[in-house]
Short mmCIF file of C-alpha atoms and ligand atoms in Angstrom, two decimals:
data_model
loop_
_atom_site.label_atom_id
_atom_site.label_comp_id
_atom_site.label_asym_id
_atom_site.label_seq_id
_atom_site.Cartn_x
_atom_site.Cartn_y
_atom_site.Cartn_z
CA MET A 22 11.56 -18.70 -26.04
CA LYS A 23 13.49 -19.92 -23.02
CA GLN A 24 12.49 -23.33 -21.72
CA VAL A 25 12.89 -24.91 -18.32
CA ASP A 26 11.97 -28.23 -16.78
CA ILE A 27 10.33 -26.70 -13.74
CA ALA A 28 9.28 -23.13 -13.02
CA VAL A 29 8.47 -22.23 -9.43
CA VAL A 30 6.49 -19.08 -8.66
CA GLY A 31 7.36 -17.76 -5.19
CA ALA A 32 10.62 -18.08 -3.26
CA GLY A 33 9.14 -18.54 0.19
CA PRO A 34 9.82 -21.67 2.25
CA ALA A 35 7.49 -23.70 0.00
CA GLY A 36 8.92 -22.53 -3.33
CA LEU A 37 12.54 -22.88 -2.20
CA HIS A 38 11.96 -26.43 -1.00
CA ALA A 39 10.11 -27.36 -4.18
CA ALA A 40 13.00 -25.96 -6.25
CA LEU A 41 15.60 -27.83 -4.22
CA MET A 42 13.89 -31.15 -4.95
CA GLY A 43 14.24 -30.53 -8.68
CA ALA A 44 17.76 -29.10 -8.48
CA GLU A 45 19.03 -32.00 -6.38
CA ARG A 46 17.81 -34.36 -9.10
CA GLY A 47 19.61 -32.51 -11.86
CA LEU A 48 16.70 -30.62 -13.44
CA ASP A 49 16.63 -27.12 -14.87
CA VAL A 50 14.75 -25.10 -12.29
CA LEU A 51 13.76 -21.44 -12.39
CA VAL A 52 12.38 -19.73 -9.28
CA ILE A 53 10.67 -16.36 -9.72
CA ASP A 54 9.78 -13.97 -6.91
CA ASN A 55 8.56 -10.39 -7.00
CA ALA A 56 10.36 -9.38 -3.83
CA GLY A 57 13.95 -8.10 -3.89
CA GLN A 58 15.10 -10.89 -1.61
CA ALA A 59 14.22 -14.59 -1.35
CA GLY A 60 12.47 -16.13 1.66
CA GLY A 61 8.87 -14.94 1.38
CA GLN A 62 7.31 -14.36 4.78
CA LEU A 63 10.41 -15.84 6.43
CA VAL A 64 12.47 -12.69 5.90
CA LYS A 65 10.42 -10.84 8.49
CA GLN A 66 10.19 -13.54 11.14
CA THR A 67 12.61 -12.39 13.80
CA HIS A 68 11.17 -14.63 16.47
CA LYS A 69 12.31 -18.14 17.22
CA PHE A 70 10.02 -20.55 15.51
CA PHE A 71 7.24 -22.34 17.26
CA GLY A 72 5.47 -25.37 15.87
CA SER A 73 7.72 -28.00 14.38
CA ARG A 74 9.45 -30.08 16.99
CA GLU A 75 12.59 -31.56 15.48
CA GLN A 76 12.69 -29.37 12.39
CA ARG A 77 13.36 -25.73 13.03
CA ALA A 78 11.89 -24.80 16.37
CA GLY A 79 14.25 -22.32 17.99
CA THR A 80 15.69 -21.02 14.71
CA ARG A 81 14.73 -17.56 13.59
CA GLY A 82 12.85 -17.39 10.28
CA ILE A 83 15.30 -14.87 8.84
CA HIS A 84 18.13 -17.39 9.17
CA ILE A 85 16.15 -20.22 7.57
CA ALA A 86 15.63 -18.08 4.47
CA ASP A 87 19.37 -17.41 4.11
CA GLU A 88 20.23 -21.06 4.55
CA LEU A 89 17.79 -22.26 1.88
CA THR A 90 18.83 -19.64 -0.65
CA LYS A 91 22.48 -20.49 -0.17
CA LYS A 92 21.77 -24.16 -0.68
CA LEU A 93 19.87 -23.53 -3.90
CA SER A 94 22.69 -21.38 -5.26
CA THR A 95 25.07 -24.36 -5.17
CA TYR A 96 23.21 -25.93 -8.10
CA THR A 97 24.27 -24.49 -11.43
CA LYS A 98 21.04 -25.52 -13.14
CA ALA A 99 18.90 -23.71 -10.59
CA ARG A 100 18.24 -20.03 -11.12
CA LEU A 101 16.52 -17.45 -8.95
CA TRP A 102 14.98 -14.35 -10.51
CA LEU A 103 14.17 -11.73 -7.92
CA SER A 104 12.20 -8.48 -8.36
CA SER A 105 10.29 -10.35 -11.06
CA THR A 106 6.54 -10.76 -11.10
CA VAL A 107 4.70 -13.55 -12.84
CA LEU A 108 1.85 -11.68 -14.50
CA SER A 109 0.10 -14.58 -16.12
CA TYR A 110 0.15 -18.18 -17.19
CA TYR A 111 -1.06 -19.45 -20.54
CA PRO A 112 -1.99 -23.10 -20.17
CA ALA A 113 -2.33 -23.78 -23.90
CA ASP A 114 1.43 -23.55 -24.42
CA GLN A 115 2.52 -23.73 -20.78
CA THR A 116 3.98 -20.26 -20.88
CA LEU A 117 4.59 -17.79 -18.08
CA MET A 118 4.75 -14.06 -18.67
CA ILE A 119 7.25 -12.40 -16.34
CA GLU A 120 7.96 -8.73 -15.77
CA ASP A 121 11.22 -7.68 -14.13
CA ASP A 122 11.89 -4.40 -12.35
CA ALA A 123 13.26 -2.81 -15.50
CA GLU A 124 9.78 -3.51 -16.91
CA SER A 125 10.95 -5.86 -19.55
CA ILE A 126 8.69 -8.79 -20.27
CA ARG A 127 9.96 -12.29 -20.71
CA LEU A 128 8.17 -15.46 -21.70
CA ILE A 129 9.23 -18.77 -20.25
CA GLN A 130 7.95 -22.14 -21.25
CA ALA A 131 7.89 -24.62 -18.41
CA GLN A 132 7.24 -28.33 -18.59
CA ARG A 133 6.02 -28.24 -15.02
CA LEU A 134 4.79 -25.30 -12.97
CA ILE A 135 4.78 -25.11 -9.19
CA ILE A 136 2.71 -22.32 -7.69
CA ALA A 137 3.99 -21.28 -4.25
CA THR A 138 2.70 -17.71 -4.13
CA GLY A 139 1.76 -17.70 -0.44
CA ALA A 140 -1.17 -15.76 0.95
CA SER A 141 -2.32 -12.21 1.51
CA GLU A 142 -3.89 -10.53 4.49
CA LYS A 143 -7.62 -10.52 4.99
CA LEU A 144 -9.36 -7.19 5.36
CA LEU A 145 -12.16 -6.46 7.83
CA PRO A 146 -15.21 -4.50 6.71
CA PHE A 147 -15.64 -1.29 8.75
CA PRO A 148 -15.98 2.38 7.78
CA GLY A 149 -12.57 3.93 7.24
CA ASN A 150 -10.73 0.67 6.61
CA ASP A 151 -9.08 2.28 3.58
CA LEU A 152 -7.49 5.13 5.56
CA PRO A 153 -3.71 5.39 5.42
CA GLY A 154 -2.58 3.85 8.70
CA VAL A 155 -4.68 0.70 8.38
CA TYR A 156 -2.20 -2.06 7.54
CA GLY A 157 -2.00 -5.79 7.22
CA ALA A 158 0.18 -7.42 9.86
CA GLY A 159 2.62 -8.61 7.22
CA ALA A 160 3.13 -5.04 6.02
CA VAL A 161 3.86 -3.81 9.53
CA GLN A 162 6.40 -6.59 9.91
CA THR A 163 7.99 -5.80 6.58
CA LEU A 164 8.37 -2.11 7.35
CA MET A 165 9.73 -2.74 10.79
CA ASN A 166 11.82 -5.92 10.49
CA VAL A 167 13.05 -5.76 6.92
CA HIS A 168 13.39 -2.04 6.32
CA GLY A 169 13.86 -0.75 9.85
CA VAL A 170 11.10 1.82 9.62
CA LYS A 171 8.60 2.28 12.46
CA PRO A 172 5.04 1.91 11.17
CA GLY A 173 3.84 4.66 13.50
CA ARG A 174 3.69 5.72 17.14
CA LYS A 175 0.58 4.07 18.57
CA VAL A 176 -0.65 0.78 17.22
CA LEU A 177 -3.99 -0.93 17.71
CA MET A 178 -3.65 -4.64 16.94
CA VAL A 179 -6.74 -6.42 15.65
CA GLY A 180 -6.60 -10.17 16.18
CA ALA A 181 -5.11 -12.17 19.04
CA GLY A 182 -3.99 -15.21 17.08
CA ASN A 183 -0.30 -16.01 16.99
CA ILE A 184 0.41 -13.47 14.28
CA GLY A 185 -1.32 -10.62 16.17
CA LEU A 186 0.46 -11.50 19.38
CA ILE A 187 3.89 -11.98 17.82
CA VAL A 188 3.72 -8.79 15.79
CA SER A 189 2.62 -6.91 18.94
CA TYR A 190 5.68 -8.21 20.71
CA GLN A 191 7.92 -7.27 17.79
CA LEU A 192 6.46 -3.74 17.81
CA LEU A 193 7.29 -3.39 21.49
CA GLN A 194 10.81 -4.61 20.73
CA SER A 195 11.12 -1.84 18.17
CA ASP A 196 10.02 0.66 20.79
CA VAL A 197 6.56 1.30 19.34
CA GLU A 198 3.58 1.61 21.68
CA VAL A 199 0.81 -0.99 21.31
CA VAL A 200 -2.32 0.62 22.76
CA ALA A 201 -4.35 -2.60 22.83
CA VAL A 202 -5.10 -5.89 21.15
CA VAL A 203 -8.75 -6.51 20.26
CA GLU A 204 -10.07 -9.96 19.49
CA ALA A 205 -13.62 -10.70 18.31
CA ALA A 206 -13.67 -14.24 19.70
CA PRO A 207 -14.27 -14.75 23.41
CA HIS A 208 -10.87 -16.45 23.72
CA ILE A 209 -7.31 -15.63 22.71
CA GLY A 210 -6.48 -17.77 19.68
CA GLY A 211 -2.70 -17.68 19.94
CA TYR A 212 -0.44 -19.41 22.42
CA ALA A 213 -0.82 -18.35 26.06
CA VAL A 214 2.93 -17.73 26.41
CA HIS A 215 2.81 -15.00 23.76
CA ALA A 216 -0.30 -13.44 25.31
CA SER A 217 1.15 -13.27 28.80
CA LYS A 218 4.40 -11.84 27.50
CA ILE A 219 2.70 -8.80 25.98
CA ARG A 220 0.28 -8.45 28.91
CA ARG A 221 3.26 -8.28 31.24
CA MET A 222 4.55 -5.44 29.10
CA GLY A 223 1.34 -3.55 29.83
CA VAL A 224 -0.74 -4.17 26.70
CA PRO A 225 -4.43 -4.83 27.41
CA ILE A 226 -6.12 -7.60 25.40
CA TYR A 227 -9.86 -7.09 24.87
CA THR A 228 -11.60 -10.32 23.91
CA SER A 229 -15.17 -10.23 22.46
CA HIS A 230 -14.30 -6.81 21.06
CA SER A 231 -13.92 -5.51 17.53
CA VAL A 232 -13.40 -2.37 15.49
CA LYS A 233 -16.52 -0.40 14.69
CA ALA A 234 -14.82 2.29 12.64
CA ALA A 235 -11.52 3.98 11.85
CA ARG A 236 -11.53 7.77 11.91
CA GLY A 237 -9.24 10.51 10.68
CA GLU A 238 -9.04 13.31 8.12
CA GLN A 239 -6.25 12.26 5.79
CA VAL A 240 -4.75 9.51 7.90
CA LEU A 241 -5.88 7.33 10.80
CA GLU A 242 -6.24 9.28 14.06
CA ARG A 243 -8.40 7.02 16.21
CA ALA A 244 -10.34 3.77 16.22
CA VAL A 245 -13.79 3.12 17.62
CA ILE A 246 -13.95 -0.16 19.50
CA TRP A 247 -17.02 -1.99 20.73
CA GLN A 248 -17.91 -5.14 22.57
CA LEU A 249 -19.62 -7.99 20.75
CA ASP A 250 -22.56 -10.01 22.05
CA GLU A 251 -22.85 -13.79 21.72
CA GLN A 252 -24.04 -13.45 18.11
CA TRP A 253 -20.97 -11.29 17.35
CA ASN A 254 -23.08 -8.14 16.95
CA GLY A 255 -21.60 -4.90 18.27
CA ILE A 256 -23.17 -3.37 21.39
CA ASP A 257 -23.54 0.40 20.91
CA SER A 258 -23.49 1.32 24.58
CA THR A 259 -20.04 -0.26 25.00
CA GLN A 260 -18.20 1.72 22.34
CA PHE A 261 -15.11 3.74 23.12
CA GLU A 262 -12.36 5.46 21.17
CA LEU A 263 -8.66 4.70 21.19
CA PRO A 264 -6.22 7.21 19.73
CA CYS A 265 -3.85 5.43 17.33
CA ASP A 266 -2.03 6.11 14.07
CA VAL A 267 -1.69 2.47 13.05
CA LEU A 268 -4.40 -0.16 12.97
CA CYS A 269 -2.83 -3.52 12.27
CA LEU A 270 -5.05 -6.26 10.90
CA ALA A 271 -4.04 -9.76 11.93
CA VAL A 272 -7.29 -11.50 11.14
CA GLY A 273 -6.05 -14.25 8.92
CA LEU A 274 -4.72 -14.79 5.44
CA SER A 275 -6.20 -16.00 2.21
CA PRO A 276 -4.30 -17.93 -0.46
CA LEU A 277 -2.98 -16.05 -3.51
CA THR A 278 -4.49 -18.17 -6.25
CA GLU A 279 -4.79 -16.00 -9.39
CA LEU A 280 -2.31 -18.10 -11.37
CA LEU A 281 -4.07 -21.30 -10.35
CA TRP A 282 -7.38 -19.93 -11.60
CA GLN A 283 -5.68 -18.92 -14.85
CA ALA A 284 -4.21 -22.37 -15.23
CA GLY A 285 -7.72 -23.79 -15.11
CA CYS A 286 -7.25 -25.72 -11.88
CA ARG A 287 -10.42 -26.89 -10.22
CA MET A 288 -10.93 -24.53 -7.27
CA VAL A 289 -12.77 -25.30 -4.04
CA PHE A 290 -13.95 -22.91 -1.32
CA VAL A 291 -12.70 -24.18 2.04
CA PRO A 292 -12.94 -21.63 4.89
CA GLU A 293 -10.56 -23.65 7.10
CA LEU A 294 -7.84 -23.29 4.45
CA GLY A 295 -8.37 -19.54 4.08
CA GLY A 296 -10.79 -19.34 1.13
CA HIS A 297 -10.56 -20.60 -2.43
CA VAL A 298 -7.85 -23.19 -2.90
CA PRO A 299 -7.08 -25.52 -5.77
CA TRP A 300 -8.13 -29.09 -5.32
CA HIS A 301 -4.93 -31.04 -4.62
CA ASN A 302 -4.02 -34.60 -3.78
CA GLY A 303 -1.99 -33.88 -0.65
CA ARG A 304 1.28 -34.13 -2.59
CA GLY A 305 0.90 -30.98 -4.61
CA ALA A 306 -0.83 -32.35 -7.72
CA THR A 307 -3.79 -30.22 -8.87
CA SER A 308 -6.49 -31.12 -11.37
CA VAL A 309 -4.18 -29.85 -14.17
CA PRO A 310 -1.39 -32.41 -14.74
CA GLU A 311 1.42 -29.88 -15.38
CA VAL A 312 0.52 -27.63 -12.47
CA PHE A 313 1.40 -28.19 -8.81
CA VAL A 314 0.69 -26.17 -5.68
CA ALA A 315 2.75 -25.73 -2.51
CA GLY A 316 2.67 -23.83 0.77
CA ASP A 317 0.06 -21.29 1.84
CA ALA A 318 -1.26 -21.00 -1.75
CA GLY A 319 -2.80 -24.45 -1.31
CA GLY A 320 -4.18 -23.73 2.18
CA VAL A 321 -2.92 -21.33 4.84
CA GLU A 322 -0.74 -23.11 7.41
CA GLU A 323 2.71 -22.22 8.67
CA ALA A 324 6.30 -22.18 7.53
CA SER A 325 7.28 -25.67 8.65
CA SER A 326 4.38 -27.22 6.78
CA ALA A 327 5.08 -24.97 3.80
CA MET A 328 8.54 -26.52 3.60
CA ALA A 329 7.05 -30.00 3.66
CA THR A 330 4.28 -29.31 1.13
CA GLY A 331 6.89 -27.56 -1.01
CA ALA A 332 9.15 -30.59 -0.96
CA LEU A 333 6.22 -32.90 -1.77
CA ALA A 334 5.09 -30.74 -4.70
CA GLY A 335 8.67 -30.58 -5.97
CA LEU A 336 9.06 -34.35 -5.78
CA SER A 337 5.70 -34.91 -7.50
CA ALA A 338 6.68 -32.59 -10.34
CA VAL A 339 10.03 -34.35 -10.78
CA GLU A 340 8.30 -37.73 -10.66
CA SER A 341 5.82 -36.67 -13.33
CA LEU A 342 8.82 -35.97 -15.58
CA GLY A 343 10.08 -39.48 -14.92
CA GLN A 344 13.16 -38.24 -13.05
CA CYS A 345 12.51 -39.29 -9.48
CA PRO A 346 13.81 -42.78 -8.71
CA ASP A 347 13.63 -42.16 -4.95
CA TYR A 348 10.05 -40.87 -5.05
CA ALA A 349 8.54 -43.37 -2.59
CA GLU A 350 11.18 -42.92 0.11
CA ALA A 351 11.49 -39.18 -0.24
CA THR A 352 7.76 -38.46 -0.23
CA GLY A 353 7.26 -40.93 2.61
CA ALA A 354 9.65 -39.02 4.84
CA TRP A 355 8.13 -35.61 4.08
CA SER A 356 4.56 -36.92 4.46
CA ARG A 357 5.35 -38.30 7.90
CA GLU A 358 6.83 -34.96 8.86
CA LEU A 359 3.73 -33.19 7.62
CA ASP A 360 1.41 -35.54 9.52
CA ALA A 361 3.37 -34.87 12.69
CA LEU A 362 3.04 -31.12 12.16
CA ARG A 363 -0.70 -31.40 11.67
CA ALA A 364 -1.28 -33.74 14.64
CA GLY A 365 -2.86 -32.58 17.88
CA PRO A 366 -5.46 -29.91 18.64
CA ALA A 367 -3.52 -27.10 16.90
CA GLY A 368 -3.81 -29.00 13.62
CA SER A 369 -7.53 -29.77 13.84
CA LYS A 370 -8.61 -26.86 11.68
CA ILE A 371 -6.24 -27.72 8.86
CA ARG A 372 -7.15 -31.43 9.07
CA LYS A 373 -10.81 -30.55 8.75
CA GLY A 374 -10.06 -28.27 5.81
CA LEU A 375 -8.04 -30.89 3.97
CA GLN A 376 -10.85 -33.38 4.53
CA SER A 377 -13.48 -31.15 2.99
CA LEU A 378 -11.13 -30.45 0.09
CA GLN A 379 -11.33 -34.13 -0.81
CA LEU A 380 -15.17 -34.29 -0.72
CA MET B 24 10.81 7.08 12.36
CA ARG B 25 13.79 4.84 11.57
CA ILE B 26 14.61 2.12 14.05
CA SER B 27 18.16 2.79 15.13
CA GLU B 28 18.68 0.04 17.67
CA HIS B 29 17.04 -3.35 17.72
CA PRO B 30 17.60 -6.26 20.13
CA ILE B 31 17.87 -8.83 17.29
CA LEU B 32 18.19 -7.16 13.92
CA LYS B 33 20.91 -5.26 12.15
CA PHE B 34 19.68 -3.36 9.12
CA ARG B 35 21.75 -3.57 5.96
CA ARG B 36 21.09 -0.26 4.29
CA GLY B 37 22.18 1.11 0.92
CA HIS B 38 23.68 4.53 0.22
CA ARG B 39 21.78 7.53 1.46
CA VAL B 40 20.30 9.20 -1.60
CA ARG B 41 18.21 12.23 -2.47
CA PHE B 42 14.76 11.97 -4.03
CA TYR B 43 11.75 14.21 -4.52
CA PHE B 44 8.23 13.82 -3.21
CA ASP B 45 5.75 16.17 -4.90
CA GLY B 46 8.72 18.42 -5.62
CA GLN B 47 10.04 18.42 -2.08
CA GLU B 48 13.55 17.12 -1.46
CA MET B 49 13.84 14.05 0.80
CA LYS B 50 16.43 11.42 1.75
CA GLY B 51 16.22 7.65 1.78
CA PHE B 52 18.35 4.57 1.34
CA GLU B 53 18.99 3.30 -2.14
CA GLY B 54 17.30 -0.02 -2.79
CA GLU B 55 14.69 0.15 -0.07
CA PRO B 56 11.09 0.24 -1.32
CA ILE B 57 9.97 3.75 -2.25
CA ALA B 58 7.02 3.48 0.16
CA ALA B 59 9.34 2.60 3.06
CA ALA B 60 11.52 5.64 2.34
CA LEU B 61 8.44 7.88 2.22
CA HIS B 62 7.11 6.35 5.40
CA ALA B 63 10.39 7.04 7.20
CA GLU B 64 10.01 10.69 6.10
CA GLY B 65 6.52 10.79 7.59
CA VAL B 66 4.57 10.58 4.31
CA ARG B 67 1.45 8.47 4.85
CA VAL B 68 -0.81 9.45 1.92
CA LEU B 69 0.48 7.97 -1.33
CA HIS B 70 -2.53 7.97 -3.57
CA TYR B 71 -6.10 9.25 -3.89
CA SER B 72 -8.86 6.98 -5.17
CA GLU B 73 -11.09 8.04 -8.09
CA ALA B 74 -13.54 9.21 -5.43
CA GLY B 75 -10.82 11.27 -3.77
CA ARG B 76 -10.22 9.09 -0.72
CA PRO B 77 -6.65 9.03 0.61
CA ARG B 78 -4.78 5.73 0.35
CA GLY B 79 -1.55 4.56 2.00
CA PHE B 80 0.71 1.60 2.49
CA PHE B 81 -1.26 -1.61 3.06
CA CYS B 82 -0.01 -5.03 1.93
CA ALA B 83 3.72 -4.51 1.27
CA ILE B 84 3.79 -7.39 -1.22
CA GLY B 85 2.76 -5.63 -4.41
CA ASN B 86 -0.71 -7.01 -4.32
CA CYS B 87 -3.35 -4.50 -3.21
CA SER B 88 -2.84 -1.33 -5.33
CA SER B 89 -3.14 0.99 -2.33
CA CYS B 90 0.39 2.40 -2.84
CA LEU B 91 0.29 3.22 -6.57
CA MET B 92 2.17 6.45 -7.33
CA MET B 93 3.68 8.42 -10.19
CA VAL B 94 7.40 7.69 -10.41
CA ASP B 95 9.48 9.56 -12.99
CA SER B 96 6.26 10.46 -14.86
CA GLN B 97 5.00 6.92 -14.91
CA PRO B 98 1.70 6.17 -13.17
CA ASN B 99 0.65 3.06 -11.24
CA VAL B 100 4.06 2.16 -9.86
CA ARG B 101 3.75 -0.28 -6.95
CA THR B 102 5.90 1.70 -4.53
CA CYS B 103 5.85 -0.97 -1.80
CA ILE B 104 8.05 -3.26 -3.91
CA THR B 105 9.83 -0.82 -6.23
CA PRO B 106 13.38 0.03 -5.09
CA LEU B 107 14.30 3.66 -4.44
CA ARG B 108 16.98 5.16 -6.69
CA ALA B 109 18.79 8.47 -6.41
CA GLU B 110 16.98 11.50 -7.85
CA MET B 111 13.67 9.76 -8.36
CA ASP B 112 10.74 12.09 -8.90
CA ILE B 113 7.87 10.60 -6.91
CA ARG B 114 4.39 12.09 -6.96
CA THR B 115 1.06 11.46 -5.29
CA GLN B 116 -1.24 9.79 -7.79
CA ARG B 117 -4.89 10.74 -8.24
CA GLY B 118 -7.22 8.10 -9.58
CA ARG B 119 -5.82 5.89 -12.26
CA GLY B 120 -3.10 8.31 -13.26
CA VAL B 121 -2.22 9.49 -16.73
CA LEU B 122 0.49 8.13 -19.02
CA SER B 123 2.87 10.79 -20.30
CA GLY B 124 1.78 11.91 -23.75
CA GLU B 125 -1.74 10.75 -23.03
CA GLN B 126 -2.95 13.94 -21.32
CA SER B 127 -4.84 15.39 -24.25
CA GLU B 128 -6.38 12.17 -25.48
CA ASP B 129 -9.63 10.75 -24.24
CA ARG B 130 -9.18 8.01 -21.74
CA GLU B 131 -11.25 4.89 -21.90
CA SER B 132 -13.69 4.72 -19.05
C1 FAD C 19 3.61 -12.57 11.54
C2 FAD C 19 3.79 -13.99 11.11
C3 FAD C 19 4.42 -14.87 11.98
C4 FAD C 19 4.59 -16.20 11.60
N1 FAD C 19 5.24 -17.04 12.46
C5 FAD C 19 5.43 -18.35 12.12
C6 FAD C 19 6.11 -19.27 12.99
O1 FAD C 19 6.57 -18.90 14.08
N2 FAD C 19 6.22 -20.56 12.62
C7 FAD C 19 5.75 -20.98 11.40
O2 FAD C 19 5.91 -22.16 11.09
N3 FAD C 19 5.12 -20.13 10.57
C8 FAD C 19 4.94 -18.83 10.87
N4 FAD C 19 4.28 -17.98 10.01
C9 FAD C 19 3.69 -18.49 8.76
C10 FAD C 19 4.69 -18.66 7.65
O3 FAD C 19 5.50 -17.51 7.54
C11 FAD C 19 3.95 -18.90 6.32
O4 FAD C 19 3.00 -19.92 6.50
C12 FAD C 19 4.94 -19.35 5.24
O5 FAD C 19 5.86 -18.32 4.99
C13 FAD C 19 4.23 -19.74 3.93
O6 FAD C 19 5.21 -20.07 2.97
P1 FAD C 19 4.98 -19.98 1.40
O7 FAD C 19 6.27 -20.35 0.78
O8 FAD C 19 3.77 -20.76 1.06
O9 FAD C 19 4.59 -18.47 1.09
P2 FAD C 19 5.35 -17.09 1.34
O10 FAD C 19 6.36 -17.19 2.41
O11 FAD C 19 4.26 -16.09 1.50
O12 FAD C 19 6.11 -16.83 -0.04
C14 FAD C 19 5.44 -16.58 -1.26
C15 FAD C 19 6.33 -15.76 -2.17
O13 FAD C 19 5.74 -15.69 -3.46
C16 FAD C 19 5.91 -14.41 -4.01
N5 FAD C 19 4.89 -14.21 -5.05
C17 FAD C 19 3.53 -14.22 -4.91
N6 FAD C 19 2.93 -14.01 -6.10
C18 FAD C 19 3.92 -13.87 -7.01
C19 FAD C 19 3.94 -13.63 -8.42
N7 FAD C 19 2.81 -13.54 -9.15
N8 FAD C 19 5.13 -13.52 -9.05
C20 FAD C 19 6.28 -13.64 -8.35
N9 FAD C 19 6.32 -13.88 -7.02
C21 FAD C 19 5.17 -13.99 -6.36
C22 FAD C 19 5.78 -13.52 -2.78
O14 FAD C 19 6.35 -12.26 -2.97
C23 FAD C 19 6.50 -14.33 -1.71
O15 FAD C 19 7.87 -14.01 -1.64
C24 FAD C 19 4.10 -16.64 10.34
C25 FAD C 19 3.49 -15.75 9.46
C26 FAD C 19 3.34 -14.42 9.82
C27 FAD C 19 2.67 -13.46 8.85
#
């Protein structure tokens, strides 16, 4: 069986940064991702980044992904396996089972494992939510920005956080009509600049509104919308129908944690972090000494913080192998960066989540 | 339903190839996910649940099982992350699908 020092699952911003930390310190690193191209969520981010001040604000996500992949490829001991899915992890002998797109199965034994699998879209419960035409926001972005295929003709966006607003704008850029944005909360969650941009382009934003049902024979044809009262219950008399062939859910993400459960990590339910997350020490260490977590898999945040938590997890893994002489300096720098990212009112939710994780 | 012009993006596309959807000839770009090629051809229903409900594209990251189809006689292919190849025979899947050679045997429940 093939052996590596560090295996990283997921080649998003977190996994790529974690891998770089190991590669830069001369270790054998294997990164595995089930997509055909590295970068994770970054490959569909056509907008200039918000958030991080000094780091990457102003750069488009798609370019960050290219840059990181190129950097990793300069290390001969670092390998990247694409179109390969990690099916399972066997903690007893620290073995990963990996299936590639030719369906062959390979086993890899890793001294250290870093899980950077990201997150998946949350679903909303309403009748018809399984109809073809109801998509997660990430899927709409993938179709449109990676593959150049329009998701449909008329889109109803559900959720006015940054993702809902940005994807609405990207749809308009691709010449797809956005019939409305509905948001259950009484206020728009995303940045005001994004909201006014799409309003100026003629898209109404209904706050305190949600989807009552999706209707259609074989595929989505229309959505029933209603207003919510203060207790978030729908008000029947306010319902109306909007014709649409795409209903795009942008109502949050939850961490992809199957491999962490399999590894036997202690899991904690923290709503502010997106659901079940592994307990971790803030530098990627979980309750299982060989297993580390990075990025959205450890709590849903954003790309800039995924890079920082990725770097921290990578450094911790290298340190645990006794190969990280510069551990204190390197982690210090990334921790300061992470604190800066989480400062201020925008970071309050994640700060609260990380606090309850430690209780 | 392809995007031909985009203010920011240029799409790197593979060769244009022929494939079949439920026996009908279609065209797509080699290497793009099967589900994207079908979508561009206007196909929205990829799968029917055990209860007969239509299912389409949903997560695009190989995670949700909504896009499972029969590809070259093999069931349960995650078409949102499986690259399109020339001459592929792609079929709508009903329920859990049947492995070739398994038709006559009893399936476990
Ligand atoms: C619409 C949208 C807009 C955004 N805009 C911004 C922004 O402007 N600024 C910002 O900072 N952030 C933004 N984000 C958030 C940011 O993209 C994510 O927080 C970040 O990508 C998380 O990084 P990650 O490495 O943890 O996970 P991901 O980027 O999700 O990468 C995880 C990777 O792991 C792979 N994987 C999962 N399971 C397996 C497995 N079992 N085997 C193999 N591979 C597997 C996945 O395919 C994926 O490639 C946005 C997100 C979205 C959806």
